[in-house]
Amino acid sequence: MSHVKNQQGFEIAKEAYAAVGVDVEAAILRADAIPVSMHCWQGDDVIGFDGSDSLSGGIQTTGNYPGRARTPEELRADIDKAISLIPGKTKLNIHACYAEKNGKAVDRDAYTIAEFENWLSWAKTGKIGLDFNPTYFSHPMMDGDFSLSSFDETKRRFWVEHGKRSLEIAGAFAAGTGQPCTVNFWMPDGYKDTCADTVKHREIMTRSLDEIFSTPYDKHAVLASMESKLFGLGVESHTVASHEYSLGYAISRKVLYTLDAGHFHPTEVISAKISAVLQFLDQILLHVSRGVRWDSDHVITLDDELQRIMDEIVWNNYDKRVFIGLDYFDASINRIAAWAVGMRNARKAILNACLAPVDAIRAAEYSGDYTARLARLEDRKTLPFGLVWAYYCETKGIAPDGAWLDEVKAYERDVLSRR
Ligand code: RNT
Ligand code: ZN
């Protein structure tokens, strides 16, 4: 005798999906196991705990919604709340600026796992994997917007050391959690206005990165990745680690490449790039984001592009080759809801991708029947996905759509509004 409230709906959905050749139970199992890394920085507007109170590097949060996490304890409590509303295999993505120095005079060039022990023990308790990022912004050793490609040798060396420490910390995360740890290298380096020498900074950047990656590290456990970008605020005219630069570096040095959904010209989509770069790279990392007119890092919605990204991963069996991380920061709404909406949307799109009758759609394509391909792609959109999602949430003990927000509101009343 089943006590699942959504059982009846689920049975109806199972039939509808079986009619198009899809095994719903297998789809749920697969979708549940694909890791999605939640970015810790949505919780405090990318400020961190290692001394800065504002954001630099050409990225920006806007909004002043009350309740921002001000301490590591508050941030972890908020993350716990968010994770309780998110089904599926979740990891946590941490930036180096979330170090806990505990009064010690230690800077980013000398961080060790000691500054991240609390994060690691939190992860171990929850059996959650961790990802990591060196923080090349919001710091007095930045040379304007330059870090690894700075002409100032003292500053450049400081940031090289920071990169090395980041690989070491990621190694400790991987060992401690038993899960691989991606390390995303994003450097804002570049010029606001037209520059006369586009070469020198790139040569210095290459030298710095090569120095960092000459550090011995376990390449199976620590997955270093290069994130490219078109431009940043105040860095509009020249970006050192541009797309061609970062992809070229990744391919030639055998590290991963990060595709951020907000980092391209607004008419370009990263879903179209995944299978292209995977012809030449073993693995890539995604920063799933939503740019509105620019790299505005809005909360991801369940839109066509999110679905296409997950379709690409699932339909091409890239489950183990594409690491999915979210990257957005909205300070104008409840930050826990921002996490929950985005993470639930990522999982919904993954589940929906697993539920698609891809074999039939592709069969139409392979046989040249583009009419049937279009028809099947469109018919797929009205399959009873919502019934499967409701069943999935319920059986995982996660609040369904329509109920999770009440939990956020209660937390806002009891916790956030007292900050
Ligand atoms: C910036 C990059 C980068 C950051 C985070 C905080 O444009 O997307 O990934 O958003 O590292
Ligand atoms: Zn990013």
CSV table of C-alpha atoms and ligand atoms in Angstrom, one decimal:
chain,number,residue,atom,x,y,z
A,1,MET,CA,0.0,0.0,0.0
A,2,SER,CA,1.7,3.2,-1.1
A,3,HIS,CA,1.4,6.4,0.9
A,4,VAL,CA,2.8,8.6,-1.9
A,5,LYS,CA,0.5,11.5,-2.4
A,6,ASN,CA,1.5,11.9,-6.0
A,7,GLN,CA,1.4,8.2,-6.8
A,8,GLN,CA,-1.7,8.5,-9.0
A,9,GLY,CA,-0.3,11.4,-11.1
A,10,PHE,CA,3.0,9.5,-11.4
A,11,GLU,CA,1.2,6.4,-12.8
A,12,ILE,CA,-0.5,8.6,-15.4
A,13,ALA,CA,2.8,10.2,-16.3
A,14,LYS,CA,4.5,6.8,-16.5
A,15,GLU,CA,2.0,5.7,-19.1
A,16,ALA,CA,2.3,8.8,-21.1
A,17,TYR,CA,6.1,8.5,-21.2
A,18,ALA,CA,6.0,4.7,-21.9
A,19,ALA,CA,3.9,5.6,-25.0
A,20,VAL,CA,6.8,7.5,-26.4
A,21,GLY,CA,9.3,4.9,-25.3
A,22,VAL,CA,10.6,6.5,-22.1
A,23,ASP,CA,11.3,4.6,-18.8
A,24,VAL,CA,10.5,7.2,-16.1
A,25,GLU,CA,12.0,5.3,-13.2
A,26,ALA,CA,15.4,5.0,-15.1
A,27,ALA,CA,15.2,8.7,-15.9
A,28,ILE,CA,14.6,9.7,-12.3
A,29,LEU,CA,17.6,7.6,-11.1
A,30,ARG,CA,19.8,9.1,-13.7
A,31,ALA,CA,18.7,12.7,-13.2
A,32,ASP,CA,19.1,12.4,-9.4
A,33,ALA,CA,22.7,11.3,-9.6
A,34,ILE,CA,24.1,14.1,-11.8
A,35,PRO,CA,26.0,16.5,-9.5
A,36,VAL,CA,25.1,20.2,-9.6
A,37,SER,CA,27.4,22.5,-7.7
A,38,MET,CA,25.7,25.3,-5.7
A,39,HIS,CA,27.7,28.5,-5.5
A,40,CYS,CA,28.2,29.7,-2.0
A,41,TRP,CA,28.5,33.3,-3.2
A,42,GLN,CA,24.8,33.9,-3.8
A,43,GLY,CA,24.4,34.0,0.0
A,44,ASP,CA,26.4,37.1,0.7
A,45,ASP,CA,26.6,39.0,-2.6
A,46,VAL,CA,30.1,37.7,-3.3
A,47,ILE,CA,31.7,39.5,-0.4
A,48,GLY,CA,33.4,36.6,1.5
A,49,PHE,CA,35.1,36.7,4.9
A,50,ASP,CA,38.7,37.5,4.2
A,51,GLY,CA,38.6,41.3,4.6
A,52,SER,CA,36.9,42.9,1.6
A,53,ASP,CA,33.6,44.7,2.0
A,54,SER,CA,33.0,45.4,-1.7
A,55,LEU,CA,33.3,43.7,-5.0
A,56,SER,CA,35.8,44.4,-7.7
A,57,GLY,CA,37.0,42.8,-10.9
A,58,GLY,CA,34.2,44.0,-13.2
A,59,ILE,CA,31.4,42.0,-11.6
A,60,GLN,CA,28.6,43.4,-9.7
A,61,THR,CA,25.6,42.5,-7.5
A,62,THR,CA,22.7,44.9,-7.4
A,63,GLY,CA,20.0,45.1,-4.7
A,64,ASN,CA,19.9,45.4,-1.0
A,65,TYR,CA,17.5,42.8,0.2
A,66,PRO,CA,17.7,42.3,4.0
A,67,GLY,CA,19.2,39.2,5.5
A,68,ARG,CA,22.6,38.9,3.8
A,69,ALA,CA,24.8,36.4,5.6
A,70,ARG,CA,27.5,38.3,7.4
A,71,THR,CA,29.5,35.4,9.0
A,72,PRO,CA,30.5,31.9,8.0
A,73,GLU,CA,28.1,30.5,10.5
A,74,GLU,CA,25.2,32.5,9.0
A,75,LEU,CA,26.2,31.5,5.5
A,76,ARG,CA,26.4,27.8,6.3
A,77,ALA,CA,23.0,28.0,8.1
A,78,ASP,CA,21.5,29.6,5.0
A,79,ILE,CA,23.1,27.0,2.7
A,80,ASP,CA,21.7,24.2,4.9
A,81,LYS,CA,18.3,25.8,4.6
A,82,ALA,CA,18.6,26.1,0.8
A,83,ILE,CA,19.9,22.5,0.4
A,84,SER,CA,16.9,21.2,2.4
A,85,LEU,CA,14.8,22.5,-0.5
A,86,ILE,CA,16.9,21.1,-3.3
A,87,PRO,CA,16.6,17.5,-4.5
A,88,GLY,CA,19.4,15.5,-6.2
A,89,LYS,CA,23.1,15.3,-5.8
A,90,THR,CA,24.4,18.7,-4.7
A,91,LYS,CA,27.9,20.0,-4.3
A,92,LEU,CA,29.0,23.3,-2.8
A,93,ASN,CA,31.3,25.7,-4.7
A,94,ILE,CA,33.5,27.8,-2.5
A,95,HIS,CA,35.6,30.8,-3.4
A,96,ALA,CA,39.0,31.5,-1.7
A,97,CYS,CA,37.6,34.7,-0.2
A,98,TYR,CA,35.4,32.6,2.1
A,99,ALA,CA,38.5,31.7,4.1
A,100,GLU,CA,38.1,31.8,7.9
A,101,LYS,CA,41.3,33.3,9.1
A,102,ASN,CA,40.4,33.2,12.8
A,103,GLY,CA,42.4,36.3,13.6
A,104,LYS,CA,45.6,34.9,11.9
A,105,ALA,CA,47.5,37.3,9.7
A,106,VAL,CA,47.5,35.0,6.7
A,107,ASP,CA,46.8,36.2,3.2
A,108,ARG,CA,45.6,34.6,0.0
A,109,ASP,CA,49.1,33.7,-1.1
A,110,ALA,CA,49.5,31.5,2.0
A,111,TYR,CA,46.1,30.0,2.6
A,112,THR,CA,46.0,26.3,3.5
A,113,ILE,CA,43.3,23.9,4.3
A,114,ALA,CA,43.4,25.4,7.8
A,115,GLU,CA,41.4,28.4,6.6
A,116,PHE,CA,38.8,26.0,5.1
A,117,GLU,CA,38.6,23.4,7.8
A,118,ASN,CA,35.1,24.4,8.8
A,119,TRP,CA,33.9,24.2,5.3
A,120,LEU,CA,35.4,20.7,4.9
A,121,SER,CA,33.9,19.4,8.1
A,122,TRP,CA,30.6,20.9,7.1
A,123,ALA,CA,30.9,19.0,3.8
A,124,LYS,CA,31.9,15.7,5.5
A,125,THR,CA,28.9,15.9,7.8
A,126,GLY,CA,26.5,16.4,5.0
A,127,LYS,CA,28.4,14.0,2.7
A,128,ILE,CA,28.6,16.8,0.2
A,129,GLY,CA,31.3,17.3,-2.5
A,130,LEU,CA,33.2,20.6,-2.7
A,131,ASP,CA,34.5,22.7,-5.6
A,132,PHE,CA,36.9,25.6,-5.3
A,133,ASN,CA,37.9,28.9,-6.9
A,134,PRO,CA,40.9,31.1,-6.4
A,135,THR,CA,39.7,34.7,-5.8
A,136,TYR,CA,41.3,37.1,-8.2
A,137,PHE,CA,39.3,40.2,-7.3
A,138,SER,CA,38.3,42.3,-4.3
A,139,HIS,CA,41.8,42.5,-2.8
A,140,PRO,CA,44.5,45.1,-2.3
A,141,MET,CA,47.1,43.1,-4.2
A,142,MET,CA,45.1,43.5,-7.4
A,143,ASP,CA,46.9,45.8,-9.8
A,144,GLY,CA,43.8,47.7,-10.9
A,145,ASP,CA,42.0,44.9,-12.7
A,146,PHE,CA,45.2,42.9,-13.3
A,147,SER,CA,46.3,39.9,-11.3
A,148,LEU,CA,48.2,37.0,-12.9
A,149,SER,CA,49.1,39.2,-15.9
A,150,SER,CA,50.2,42.2,-13.9
A,151,PHE,CA,53.4,44.1,-14.9
A,152,ASP,CA,54.1,44.4,-11.2
A,153,GLU,CA,56.2,41.4,-10.4
A,154,THR,CA,55.5,41.5,-6.7
A,155,LYS,CA,51.8,41.4,-7.3
A,156,ARG,CA,52.0,38.8,-10.1
A,157,ARG,CA,54.0,36.5,-7.8
A,158,PHE,CA,51.5,37.0,-5.0
A,159,TRP,CA,48.7,35.8,-7.4
A,160,VAL,CA,50.8,32.9,-8.7
A,161,GLU,CA,51.2,31.7,-5.1
A,162,HIS,CA,47.4,32.1,-4.6
A,163,GLY,CA,46.8,29.8,-7.6
A,164,LYS,CA,49.2,27.2,-6.2
A,165,ARG,CA,47.5,27.3,-2.7
A,166,SER,CA,44.2,26.9,-4.4
A,167,LEU,CA,45.2,23.7,-6.0
A,168,GLU,CA,46.5,22.4,-2.7
A,169,ILE,CA,43.3,23.3,-0.9
A,170,ALA,CA,41.3,21.6,-3.6
A,171,GLY,CA,43.4,18.5,-3.1
A,172,ALA,CA,42.5,18.5,0.6
A,173,PHE,CA,38.9,19.0,-0.3
A,174,ALA,CA,38.9,16.1,-2.7
A,175,ALA,CA,40.8,13.8,-0.2
A,176,GLY,CA,38.4,14.8,2.6
A,177,THR,CA,35.2,14.4,0.7
A,178,GLY,CA,36.2,11.5,-1.6
A,179,GLN,CA,34.9,13.5,-4.5
A,180,PRO,CA,36.8,15.3,-7.3
A,181,CYS,CA,37.1,19.0,-6.8
A,182,THR,CA,37.0,21.5,-9.7
A,183,VAL,CA,39.2,24.6,-9.4
A,184,ASN,CA,37.9,27.4,-11.6
A,185,PHE,CA,40.4,30.0,-12.7
A,186,TRP,CA,38.8,33.2,-13.6
A,187,MET,CA,40.9,36.3,-13.8
A,188,PRO,CA,39.3,39.7,-14.6
A,189,ASP,CA,42.5,41.0,-16.1
A,190,GLY,CA,42.0,43.5,-18.9
A,191,TYR,CA,41.6,47.2,-20.0
A,192,LYS,CA,38.7,49.5,-19.9
A,193,ASP,CA,39.8,51.3,-23.1
A,194,THR,CA,41.5,50.3,-26.3
A,195,CYS,CA,45.0,49.1,-25.5
A,196,ALA,CA,48.1,49.4,-27.7
A,197,ASP,CA,49.7,46.1,-26.7
A,198,THR,CA,47.4,43.1,-26.6
A,199,VAL,CA,50.4,40.7,-26.4
A,200,LYS,CA,52.4,41.5,-23.3
A,201,HIS,CA,49.7,40.8,-20.7
A,202,ARG,CA,48.8,37.5,-22.4
A,203,GLU,CA,52.4,36.4,-22.4
A,204,ILE,CA,52.7,37.2,-18.7
A,205,MET,CA,49.3,35.4,-18.0
A,206,THR,CA,50.6,32.3,-19.8
A,207,ARG,CA,53.8,32.3,-17.8
A,208,SER,CA,51.9,32.7,-14.5
A,209,LEU,CA,49.5,29.9,-15.3
A,210,ASP,CA,52.3,27.6,-16.3
A,211,GLU,CA,54.0,28.4,-13.0
A,212,ILE,CA,50.8,27.6,-11.1
A,213,PHE,CA,50.2,24.3,-12.9
A,214,SER,CA,53.8,23.2,-12.6
A,215,THR,CA,52.9,22.5,-8.9
A,216,PRO,CA,52.4,18.8,-8.6
A,217,TYR,CA,48.8,17.9,-8.0
A,218,ASP,CA,46.5,14.9,-8.5
A,219,LYS,CA,44.9,15.6,-11.9
A,220,HIS,CA,42.2,13.1,-11.3
A,221,ALA,CA,41.0,14.6,-8.0
A,222,VAL,CA,41.7,18.2,-8.7
A,223,LEU,CA,40.2,19.4,-11.9
A,224,ALA,CA,41.6,22.8,-12.8
A,225,SER,CA,39.6,24.8,-15.3
A,226,MET,CA,40.1,28.1,-17.3
A,227,GLU,CA,37.0,30.4,-17.5
A,228,SER,CA,36.9,32.8,-20.5
A,229,LYS,CA,35.0,36.0,-20.8
A,230,LEU,CA,34.1,38.6,-23.3
A,231,PHE,CA,34.2,41.7,-21.1
A,232,GLY,CA,33.6,43.0,-17.6
A,233,LEU,CA,32.2,46.3,-16.2
A,234,GLY,CA,35.1,48.7,-16.5
A,235,VAL,CA,37.0,46.1,-18.5
A,236,GLU,CA,35.2,46.6,-21.7
A,237,SER,CA,37.9,46.8,-24.4
A,238,HIS,CA,40.4,44.1,-23.8
A,239,THR,CA,40.1,40.9,-21.8
A,240,VAL,CA,43.4,39.0,-21.4
A,241,ALA,CA,41.8,35.6,-20.7
A,242,SER,CA,39.4,35.9,-23.7
A,243,HIS,CA,37.6,32.9,-25.2
A,244,GLU,CA,40.3,32.0,-27.7
A,245,TYR,CA,43.0,32.5,-25.1
A,246,SER,CA,41.3,30.3,-22.4
A,247,LEU,CA,40.2,27.6,-24.8
A,248,GLY,CA,43.7,27.5,-26.3
A,249,TYR,CA,45.3,27.4,-22.9
A,250,ALA,CA,43.0,24.6,-21.8
A,251,ILE,CA,43.6,22.4,-24.8
A,252,SER,CA,47.3,22.9,-24.9
A,253,ARG,CA,47.8,22.4,-21.2
A,254,LYS,CA,45.2,19.7,-20.7
A,255,VAL,CA,43.1,21.5,-18.1
A,256,LEU,CA,39.4,22.0,-18.3
A,257,TYR,CA,37.6,24.9,-19.9
A,258,THR,CA,34.7,26.7,-18.2
A,259,LEU,CA,31.8,28.0,-20.3
A,260,ASP,CA,29.9,30.7,-18.4
A,261,ALA,CA,26.4,31.3,-19.9
A,262,GLY,CA,26.8,35.1,-19.3
A,263,HIS,CA,30.2,35.5,-20.8
A,264,PHE,CA,29.4,35.7,-24.5
A,265,HIS,CA,27.8,38.0,-26.9
A,266,PRO,CA,24.1,38.1,-26.0
A,267,THR,CA,23.2,36.2,-29.2
A,268,GLU,CA,25.5,33.4,-28.4
A,269,VAL,CA,24.5,30.4,-26.2
A,270,ILE,CA,26.8,28.0,-24.4
A,271,SER,CA,24.5,25.0,-25.2
A,272,ALA,CA,25.9,25.3,-28.8
A,273,LYS,CA,29.5,25.2,-27.6
A,274,ILE,CA,29.5,22.1,-25.4
A,275,SER,CA,29.9,19.4,-28.0
A,276,ALA,CA,32.2,21.6,-30.0
A,277,VAL,CA,34.8,22.0,-27.3
A,278,LEU,CA,34.4,18.4,-26.1
A,279,GLN,CA,35.8,17.2,-29.4
A,280,PHE,CA,39.1,18.5,-28.1
A,281,LEU,CA,38.8,18.4,-24.3
A,282,ASP,CA,38.1,15.5,-22.0
A,283,GLN,CA,36.1,17.5,-19.5
A,284,ILE,CA,34.6,21.0,-19.1
A,285,LEU,CA,33.0,23.0,-16.4
A,286,LEU,CA,29.8,25.0,-16.8
A,287,HIS,CA,28.8,28.2,-15.0
A,288,VAL,CA,25.1,28.2,-15.6
A,289,SER,CA,24.0,31.8,-15.3
A,290,ARG,CA,21.5,34.1,-16.9
A,291,GLY,CA,22.6,37.4,-18.5
A,292,VAL,CA,20.0,40.0,-19.1
A,293,ARG,CA,21.4,42.3,-21.7
A,294,TRP,CA,24.9,41.8,-20.2
A,295,ASP,CA,26.6,39.4,-17.8
A,296,SER,CA,24.1,40.4,-15.2
A,297,ASP,CA,24.1,37.1,-13.3
A,298,HIS,CA,20.3,36.8,-12.8
A,299,VAL,CA,18.9,33.7,-11.2
A,300,ILE,CA,18.5,31.0,-13.7
A,301,THR,CA,15.0,30.3,-14.9
A,302,LEU,CA,13.6,27.2,-16.6
A,303,ASP,CA,14.0,28.7,-20.0
A,304,ASP,CA,14.9,27.3,-23.4
A,305,GLU,CA,18.6,27.7,-23.0
A,306,LEU,CA,18.8,26.0,-19.6
A,307,GLN,CA,16.8,23.1,-21.1
A,308,ARG,CA,19.2,23.0,-24.1
A,309,ILE,CA,22.2,22.9,-21.9
A,310,MET,CA,20.9,19.9,-20.0
A,311,ASP,CA,19.7,18.2,-23.1
A,312,GLU,CA,23.2,18.5,-24.6
A,313,ILE,CA,24.7,16.9,-21.5
A,314,VAL,CA,22.2,14.1,-21.1
A,315,TRP,CA,21.4,13.3,-24.7
A,316,ASN,CA,25.1,13.0,-25.5
A,317,ASN,CA,26.0,11.0,-22.3
A,318,TYR,CA,28.3,13.7,-21.1
A,319,ASP,CA,27.3,13.0,-17.5
A,320,LYS,CA,30.9,12.4,-16.5
A,321,ARG,CA,32.5,14.9,-18.9
A,322,VAL,CA,30.6,18.1,-18.0
A,323,PHE,CA,30.7,19.5,-14.5
A,324,ILE,CA,27.7,21.6,-13.7
A,325,GLY,CA,28.0,24.6,-11.5
A,326,LEU,CA,25.7,27.6,-11.1
A,327,ASP,CA,27.0,31.2,-11.1
A,328,TYR,CA,24.7,34.1,-10.4
A,329,PHE,CA,24.1,36.6,-7.7
A,330,ASP,CA,21.0,38.5,-7.1
A,331,ALA,CA,20.9,40.8,-4.0
A,332,SER,CA,17.4,42.1,-4.8
A,333,ILE,CA,15.4,39.1,-3.6
A,334,ASN,CA,15.6,36.6,-0.7
A,335,ARG,CA,18.9,34.9,-1.3
A,336,ILE,CA,17.8,31.5,-0.1
A,337,ALA,CA,14.9,31.6,-2.6
A,338,ALA,CA,17.4,32.6,-5.3
A,339,TRP,CA,19.4,29.5,-4.6
A,340,ALA,CA,16.3,27.3,-4.4
A,341,VAL,CA,14.8,28.6,-7.6
A,342,GLY,CA,18.0,28.2,-9.6
A,343,MET,CA,19.0,24.8,-8.2
A,344,ARG,CA,15.5,23.4,-8.5
A,345,ASN,CA,15.4,24.7,-12.1
A,346,ALA,CA,18.8,23.1,-12.9
A,347,ARG,CA,17.5,19.8,-11.5
A,348,LYS,CA,14.2,20.1,-13.4
A,349,ALA,CA,15.9,20.7,-16.7
A,350,ILE,CA,18.2,17.7,-16.0
A,351,LEU,CA,15.2,15.5,-15.2
A,352,ASN,CA,13.3,16.8,-18.2
A,353,ALA,CA,16.3,16.0,-20.4
A,354,CYS,CA,16.4,12.5,-19.0
A,355,LEU,CA,12.7,12.1,-19.8
A,356,ALA,CA,12.8,13.2,-23.4
A,357,PRO,CA,12.1,10.7,-26.1
A,358,VAL,CA,15.5,11.4,-27.6
A,359,ASP,CA,15.8,8.2,-29.6
A,360,ALA,CA,12.6,8.9,-31.5
A,361,ILE,CA,13.6,12.5,-32.1
A,362,ARG,CA,17.0,11.5,-33.3
A,363,ALA,CA,15.6,8.7,-35.5
A,364,ALA,CA,13.6,11.3,-37.3
A,365,GLU,CA,16.7,13.4,-37.8
A,366,TYR,CA,18.9,10.6,-39.0
A,367,SER,CA,16.3,9.6,-41.6
A,368,GLY,CA,16.0,13.1,-42.9
A,369,ASP,CA,12.5,13.5,-41.6
A,370,TYR,CA,12.8,17.0,-40.3
A,371,THR,CA,9.1,17.4,-40.1
A,372,ALA,CA,8.9,14.6,-37.6
A,373,ARG,CA,11.9,16.0,-35.7
A,374,LEU,CA,10.2,19.3,-35.2
A,375,ALA,CA,6.9,17.8,-34.3
A,376,ARG,CA,8.4,15.4,-31.8
A,377,LEU,CA,10.6,18.2,-30.2
A,378,GLU,CA,7.5,20.3,-29.8
A,379,ASP,CA,5.3,17.4,-28.5
A,380,ARG,CA,7.9,16.7,-25.9
A,381,LYS,CA,7.2,20.1,-24.3
A,382,THR,CA,3.8,19.1,-23.1
A,383,LEU,CA,4.5,15.6,-21.8
A,384,PRO,CA,3.4,15.5,-18.1
A,385,PHE,CA,6.8,16.4,-16.6
A,386,GLY,CA,5.3,18.2,-13.7
A,387,LEU,CA,3.7,15.0,-12.4
A,388,VAL,CA,7.1,13.3,-12.4
A,389,TRP,CA,8.8,16.3,-10.7
A,390,ALA,CA,6.2,16.3,-7.9
A,391,TYR,CA,6.6,12.6,-7.4
A,392,TYR,CA,10.4,12.9,-7.4
A,393,CYS,CA,10.4,15.7,-4.8
A,394,GLU,CA,7.9,13.9,-2.6
A,395,THR,CA,9.9,10.6,-2.6
A,396,LYS,CA,13.1,12.5,-1.8
A,397,GLY,CA,11.4,14.3,1.1
A,398,ILE,CA,11.8,17.7,-0.6
A,399,ALA,CA,9.0,20.3,-0.5
A,400,PRO,CA,7.1,20.4,-3.8
A,401,ASP,CA,6.5,23.5,-6.0
A,402,GLY,CA,4.0,25.6,-4.2
A,403,ALA,CA,5.3,24.6,-0.7
A,404,TRP,CA,9.0,25.3,-0.6
A,405,LEU,CA,8.6,29.1,-0.6
A,406,ASP,CA,6.6,28.9,2.7
A,407,GLU,CA,9.7,27.4,4.3
A,408,VAL,CA,11.8,30.2,3.0
A,409,LYS,CA,9.3,32.8,4.2
A,410,ALA,CA,9.3,31.2,7.7
A,411,TYR,CA,13.1,31.2,7.8
A,412,GLU,CA,13.1,34.9,6.7
A,413,ARG,CA,10.7,35.7,9.5
A,414,ASP,CA,12.5,33.7,12.2
A,415,VAL,CA,16.2,34.1,11.2
A,416,LEU,CA,17.0,36.5,8.3
A,417,SER,CA,14.9,39.4,9.6
A,418,ARG,CA,16.7,39.4,12.9
A,419,ARG,CA,20.1,40.1,11.3
B,1,RNT,C1,32.8,36.4,-13.5
B,1,RNT,C2,32.9,35.0,-13.5
B,1,RNT,C3,33.2,34.3,-12.3
B,1,RNT,C4,32.5,34.8,-11.0
B,1,RNT,C5,32.6,34.0,-9.8
B,1,RNT,C6,32.3,34.7,-8.6
B,1,RNT,O1,32.3,37.0,-14.6
B,1,RNT,O2,31.7,34.5,-14.0
B,1,RNT,O3,33.0,32.9,-12.4
B,1,RNT,O4,31.2,35.1,-11.3
B,1,RNT,O5,33.9,33.4,-9.7
B,2,ZN,ZN,31.4,32.4,-14.0
